Amino acid sequence: QVQLVESGGGLVQAGGSLRLSCAASGLPFNSYAMGWFRQAPGKEREFVAAISWSGGNTYYADSMKGRFAISRNNAKRTVLLQMNSLKPEDTAVYYCAAATHAYSGGSAYQDEYAYWGQGTQVTVSS
């Protein structure tokens, strides 16, 4: 059974930083692309960042470029999202996701992810 468990969310002031972590189990982690998505109240879930199975390629939503950084540690079976220069509009529940197919390059499309965590709340105060 695949499990993805996010951690690291919390309350931070605008301009601050947080690092989210996602621990994966139940799948050959080093073979799967991983992604981060978020959902703000009253809005649809949206793409944040993705990383290929090898870690060699990363992708970001335009509004996150230069502020967020995704990385993975295959030995520890974790994927990280470093978030800097946070803004109130970054407030959302952040979800970790694992790709449906092994050896994919990473995607911004939710349909290409079969496994999802429960999410972690990030709140940015102004």
mmCIF file of C-alpha atoms in Angstrom:
data_model
loop_
_atom_site.group_PDB
_atom_site.id
_atom_site.type_symbol
_atom_site.label_atom_id
_atom_site.label_comp_id
_atom_site.label_asym_id
_atom_site.label_seq_id
_atom_site.Cartn_x
_atom_site.Cartn_y
_atom_site.Cartn_z
ATOM 1 C CA GLN A 1 0.000 0.000 0.000
ATOM 2 C CA VAL A 2 1.425 3.320 -1.063
ATOM 3 C CA GLN A 3 1.566 5.980 1.625
ATOM 4 C CA LEU A 4 2.644 9.587 1.289
ATOM 5 C CA VAL A 5 2.888 11.600 4.483
ATOM 6 C CA GLU A 6 3.487 15.335 4.377
ATOM 7 C CA SER A 7 4.924 17.373 7.225
ATOM 8 C CA GLY A 8 6.396 20.780 7.862
ATOM 9 C CA GLY A 9 3.377 22.992 7.393
ATOM 10 C CA GLY A 10 2.433 25.718 9.815
ATOM 11 C CA LEU A 11 1.895 29.414 10.348
ATOM 12 C CA VAL A 12 4.497 31.856 9.074
ATOM 13 C CA GLN A 13 4.635 35.585 8.476
ATOM 14 C CA ALA A 14 4.812 37.014 4.979
ATOM 15 C CA GLY A 15 8.375 36.958 3.745
ATOM 16 C CA GLY A 16 9.226 33.920 5.821
ATOM 17 C CA SER A 17 10.171 30.395 4.839
ATOM 18 C CA LEU A 18 8.957 26.860 5.380
ATOM 19 C CA ARG A 19 10.225 23.494 4.269
ATOM 20 C CA LEU A 20 7.713 20.784 3.543
ATOM 21 C CA SER A 21 8.667 17.144 3.557
ATOM 22 C CA CYS A 22 6.908 14.120 2.085
ATOM 23 C CA ALA A 23 7.841 10.626 3.208
ATOM 24 C CA ALA A 24 6.932 7.823 0.831
ATOM 25 C CA SER A 25 6.442 4.137 1.427
ATOM 26 C CA GLY A 26 4.979 1.199 -0.463
ATOM 27 C CA LEU A 27 6.507 2.021 -3.859
ATOM 28 C CA PRO A 28 9.984 1.950 -5.418
ATOM 29 C CA PHE A 29 10.457 5.626 -4.657
ATOM 30 C CA ASN A 30 13.554 6.151 -6.759
ATOM 31 C CA SER A 31 11.630 5.149 -9.881
ATOM 32 C CA TYR A 32 8.791 7.663 -9.602
ATOM 33 C CA ALA A 33 8.434 11.328 -10.366
ATOM 34 C CA MET A 34 6.981 13.343 -7.515
ATOM 35 C CA GLY A 35 4.941 16.495 -7.369
ATOM 36 C CA TRP A 36 3.598 19.099 -5.010
ATOM 37 C CA PHE A 37 0.162 20.638 -5.451
ATOM 38 C CA ARG A 38 -1.867 22.997 -3.316
ATOM 39 C CA GLN A 39 -5.467 23.924 -2.729
ATOM 40 C CA ALA A 40 -6.562 27.209 -1.249
ATOM 41 C CA PRO A 41 -10.026 27.658 0.298
ATOM 42 C CA GLY A 42 -12.656 27.939 -2.388
ATOM 43 C CA LYS A 43 -10.199 27.232 -5.182
ATOM 44 C CA GLU A 44 -9.244 24.243 -7.276
ATOM 45 C CA ARG A 45 -6.125 22.292 -6.538
ATOM 46 C CA GLU A 46 -3.193 23.639 -8.531
ATOM 47 C CA PHE A 47 0.286 22.565 -9.506
ATOM 48 C CA VAL A 48 3.237 23.839 -7.481
ATOM 49 C CA ALA A 49 6.340 21.861 -8.485
ATOM 50 C CA ALA A 50 7.488 18.501 -9.779
ATOM 51 C CA ILE A 51 10.696 16.524 -9.921
ATOM 52 C CA SER A 52 11.632 13.651 -12.218
ATOM 53 C CA TRP A 53 12.364 10.176 -10.924
ATOM 54 C CA SER A 54 16.090 10.794 -11.128
ATOM 55 C CA GLY A 55 15.929 14.281 -9.672
ATOM 56 C CA GLY A 56 17.598 15.634 -12.772
ATOM 57 C CA ASN A 57 14.624 17.699 -13.921
ATOM 58 C CA THR A 58 12.423 20.048 -11.964
ATOM 59 C CA TYR A 59 9.367 22.047 -12.944
ATOM 60 C CA TYR A 60 7.561 24.927 -11.278
ATOM 61 C CA ALA A 61 4.393 26.890 -11.655
ATOM 62 C CA ASP A 62 5.233 30.386 -12.842
ATOM 63 C CA SER A 63 4.240 32.052 -9.588
ATOM 64 C CA MET A 64 6.605 29.803 -7.612
ATOM 65 C CA LYS A 65 9.706 30.152 -9.775
ATOM 66 C CA GLY A 66 12.552 31.700 -7.866
ATOM 67 C CA ARG A 67 10.804 31.281 -4.520
ATOM 68 C CA PHE A 68 10.210 27.532 -4.205
ATOM 69 C CA ALA A 69 12.636 24.666 -4.686
ATOM 70 C CA ILE A 70 11.793 20.979 -4.969
ATOM 71 C CA SER A 71 14.326 18.272 -4.243
ATOM 72 C CA ARG A 72 14.395 14.598 -3.426
ATOM 73 C CA ASN A 73 16.495 12.229 -1.369
ATOM 74 C CA ASN A 74 15.997 8.779 -2.792
ATOM 75 C CA ALA A 75 17.962 7.117 -0.005
ATOM 76 C CA LYS A 76 15.573 8.605 2.564
ATOM 77 C CA ARG A 77 12.524 8.218 0.304
ATOM 78 C CA THR A 78 11.574 11.835 0.791
ATOM 79 C CA VAL A 79 10.733 14.795 -1.400
ATOM 80 C CA LEU A 80 11.172 18.306 -0.073
ATOM 81 C CA LEU A 81 9.650 21.648 -0.966
ATOM 82 C CA GLN A 82 11.611 24.645 0.247
ATOM 83 C CA MET A 83 9.385 27.709 0.215
ATOM 84 C CA ASN A 84 10.922 31.154 0.588
ATOM 85 C CA SER A 85 9.541 34.681 0.402
ATOM 86 C CA LEU A 86 6.111 33.389 1.297
ATOM 87 C CA LYS A 87 3.070 35.502 0.543
ATOM 88 C CA PRO A 88 -0.432 35.427 2.023
ATOM 89 C CA GLU A 89 -1.669 34.037 -1.296
ATOM 90 C CA ASP A 90 0.504 30.965 -0.723
ATOM 91 C CA THR A 91 -1.891 29.963 2.059
ATOM 92 C CA ALA A 92 -3.269 26.546 1.160
ATOM 93 C CA VAL A 93 -3.215 22.870 1.920
ATOM 94 C CA TYR A 94 -0.138 21.414 0.226
ATOM 95 C CA TYR A 95 -0.265 17.896 -1.164
ATOM 96 C CA CYS A 96 2.494 15.530 -2.160
ATOM 97 C CA ALA A 97 1.839 13.186 -5.082
ATOM 98 C CA ALA A 98 3.583 10.265 -6.768
ATOM 99 C CA ALA A 99 3.366 9.655 -10.500
ATOM 100 C CA THR A 100 1.207 6.913 -11.913
ATOM 101 C CA HIS A 101 3.953 5.434 -14.068
ATOM 102 C CA ALA A 102 7.556 4.686 -13.247
ATOM 103 C CA TYR A 103 10.354 6.616 -14.915
ATOM 104 C CA SER A 104 8.200 9.549 -15.922
ATOM 105 C CA GLY A 105 9.768 12.949 -16.097
ATOM 106 C CA GLY A 106 7.393 14.838 -13.841
ATOM 107 C CA SER A 107 4.239 16.708 -14.777
ATOM 108 C CA ALA A 108 2.025 19.632 -13.873
ATOM 109 C CA TYR A 109 -1.083 17.585 -14.630
ATOM 110 C CA GLN A 110 -2.872 16.011 -11.688
ATOM 111 C CA ASP A 111 -4.151 13.137 -13.821
ATOM 112 C CA GLU A 112 -0.592 11.862 -14.128
ATOM 113 C CA TYR A 113 -0.353 11.243 -10.390
ATOM 114 C CA ALA A 114 -1.965 8.156 -8.882
ATOM 115 C CA TYR A 115 -0.974 8.540 -5.251
ATOM 116 C CA TRP A 116 -1.672 11.448 -2.942
ATOM 117 C CA GLY A 117 -0.925 12.382 0.622
ATOM 118 C CA GLN A 118 -3.400 13.845 3.080
ATOM 119 C CA GLY A 119 -1.930 17.320 2.853
ATOM 120 C CA THR A 120 -0.340 19.784 5.241
ATOM 121 C CA GLN A 121 -1.686 23.244 5.997
ATOM 122 C CA VAL A 122 0.437 26.282 5.232
ATOM 123 C CA THR A 123 -0.828 29.629 6.481
ATOM 124 C CA VAL A 124 0.967 32.855 5.659
ATOM 125 C CA SER A 125 -0.065 35.887 7.658
ATOM 126 C CA SER A 126 0.273 39.429 6.368
#
